[in-house]
Amino acid sequence: MTADTTEPEEYAVDPAERRREQRGWYFYDFACSVYSTSVLTVFLGPYLTSVARAAADAEGFVHPLGIPVRAGSLFAYAVSASLVVAILVMPLAGAAADRTGRKKPLLATAAYLGAAATAAMFFLAGERYLLGTFLLIVANASLSVSMVLYNAYLPQIAEPDERDAVSSRGWAFGYTSGALVLVLNLVLYSAHDSFGLTEGEAVRICLASAGVWWGAFTVVPLRRLRDRRVAPEGRGGGGAVGSGWRQLRATLKDMRRHPLTLSFLLAYLVYNDGVQTVISQASVYGSEELGLDQTTLITAVLLVQVLAVAGALGMGRLARSYGAKRTILGSLAVWTLILLAGYFLPADAPVFFYCLAAAIGLVLGGSQALSRSLFSHLVPRGKEAEYFSAYEMSDRGLSWLGPLVFGLAYQLTGSYRDAIISLVIFFVAGFALLARVPVRRAVEAAGNPVPDRV
């Protein structure tokens, strides 16, 4: 029996074929970003909280699995739980994809499981807070798993000098779809009486439509992306669980040889957890603590979507003048001021909330985009794929901590103002950790050329 000497394929050689795959790849961001904006950021937090309050006892507690939980903490806890589930599943999916080279079926499974769970939120009515919690955990974990598989296509569909542009276009596609669907949601929600709908029915339609959108546009990448052959040694035995965790352990062990890269990654994980928690909990804070209506929340998130693009471009220009590290540190200082302002924000004051949303938009896209580009300078040559895989997995893996802190703060104090201010620790600690990283020396240690400004 002869050995299989087939070489793995890295890129589509034909530029036209490569561009076709890239265009298909963009559309997964276009498909799933609607969940992040319409469901997770705008509608589900306030709505699930209202459903939980309807089921709560006289003291304001619900009792899932017999555990007393403040109704106002349920959404934050569910987001945290979903990310713990994602941590357990991502190594399995990643190992299966690496071993077989068949990412597309796995992407389809994760995407359609998440889309189905989101569409099923139409049935979230009355006191069905347990159904809502379950669907949120399934949808959010599915999104995290699908994003790992989606990002793993980037090195295969774009040559090294194309990746920044291709990645940025995917990001832009996501923000575009999020803004477009939010406009449609705003029309439906604001005019629900004209459509013969109650407010709750309008919210449930908005939630379910995000799942339908996610599933419908996922067809495009599934038709255009193709799986590659893997090298024979990549097909080795061993379960997906073992090989997935072994690969992660091997990468983290290698990172110990580059402690400055690891130090930057730790700083990023801390402050990015704060960023993700602010985004996911802002609507709950606005509706429950500030008494703002859903129309205000939708338009505020739309403002964030639009300004995030301008903010990323503006912070990119600042980075060219002052370096990425200093620009990120400046953005973390702004994030801290945003939380302090949010703590003192008066209730029933939409104008002030819009100002806060504008500030978030201006630092959101830039702080994340610059963090990714700065990390790329700290990755040793030839290890880009495995380091960015660990970056993505670690990013998703620690993001449960912020929602847990937010939920616990509300659980203990009964105050969303105390909960929002508790997140300051993530930005202060992230600032301190990043400030201690000698970035120029870290780039040199990774064996990469040092940019003029870094």
PDB file of C-alpha atoms in Angstrom, residues 37 171-172 174-183 297-314 354 357-366:
ATOM      1  CA  THR A  37     -26.367  43.689  17.177  1.00  0.00           C
ATOM      2  CA  TRP A 171     -15.592  43.476   9.409  1.00  0.00           C
ATOM      3  CA  ALA A 172     -17.204  46.205   7.276  1.00  0.00           C
ATOM      4  CA  GLY A 174     -20.742  42.838   9.442  1.00  0.00           C
ATOM      5  CA  TYR A 175     -21.267  46.419  10.549  1.00  0.00           C
ATOM      6  CA  THR A 176     -23.247  47.133   7.375  1.00  0.00           C
ATOM      7  CA  SER A 177     -25.681  44.269   7.913  1.00  0.00           C
ATOM      8  CA  GLY A 178     -26.045  45.113  11.601  1.00  0.00           C
ATOM      9  CA  ALA A 179     -26.981  48.701  10.798  1.00  0.00           C
ATOM     10  CA  LEU A 180     -29.334  47.697   7.962  1.00  0.00           C
ATOM     11  CA  VAL A 181     -31.323  45.218  10.045  1.00  0.00           C
ATOM     12  CA  LEU A 182     -31.470  47.603  12.999  1.00  0.00           C
ATOM     13  CA  VAL A 183     -33.122  50.189  10.737  1.00  0.00           C
ATOM     14  CA  LEU A 297     -31.796  51.893  22.541  1.00  0.00           C
ATOM     15  CA  ILE A 298     -32.056  50.886  18.881  1.00  0.00           C
ATOM     16  CA  THR A 299     -31.062  54.317  17.594  1.00  0.00           C
ATOM     17  CA  ALA A 300     -28.204  54.471  20.099  1.00  0.00           C
ATOM     18  CA  VAL A 301     -26.813  51.164  18.824  1.00  0.00           C
ATOM     19  CA  LEU A 302     -27.222  52.396  15.252  1.00  0.00           C
ATOM     20  CA  LEU A 303     -25.130  55.417  16.227  1.00  0.00           C
ATOM     21  CA  VAL A 304     -22.469  53.077  17.620  1.00  0.00           C
ATOM     22  CA  GLN A 305     -22.462  51.056  14.377  1.00  0.00           C
ATOM     23  CA  VAL A 306     -21.928  54.130  12.205  1.00  0.00           C
ATOM     24  CA  LEU A 307     -19.329  55.812  14.394  1.00  0.00           C
ATOM     25  CA  ALA A 308     -17.369  52.581  14.955  1.00  0.00           C
ATOM     26  CA  VAL A 309     -16.217  52.693  11.325  1.00  0.00           C
ATOM     27  CA  ALA A 310     -15.182  56.356  11.564  1.00  0.00           C
ATOM     28  CA  GLY A 311     -13.555  55.725  14.937  1.00  0.00           C
ATOM     29  CA  ALA A 312     -11.499  52.841  13.630  1.00  0.00           C
ATOM     30  CA  LEU A 313     -10.227  54.924  10.728  1.00  0.00           C
ATOM     31  CA  GLY A 314      -9.478  57.867  13.020  1.00  0.00           C
ATOM     32  CA  TYR A 354     -26.701  59.187  22.845  1.00  0.00           C
ATOM     33  CA  ALA A 357     -23.150  55.812  22.634  1.00  0.00           C
ATOM     34  CA  ALA A 358     -21.203  58.173  20.375  1.00  0.00           C
ATOM     35  CA  ALA A 359     -18.162  57.922  22.640  1.00  0.00           C
ATOM     36  CA  ILE A 360     -18.406  54.107  22.648  1.00  0.00           C
ATOM     37  CA  GLY A 361     -18.629  54.054  18.864  1.00  0.00           C
ATOM     38  CA  LEU A 362     -15.528  56.213  18.465  1.00  0.00           C
ATOM     39  CA  VAL A 363     -13.330  53.878  20.538  1.00  0.00           C
ATOM     40  CA  LEU A 364     -14.969  50.492  19.901  1.00  0.00           C
ATOM     41  CA  GLY A 365     -13.766  49.577  16.410  1.00  0.00           C
ATOM     42  CA  GLY A 366     -10.366  51.189  16.797  1.00  0.00           C
TER      43      GLY A 366
END
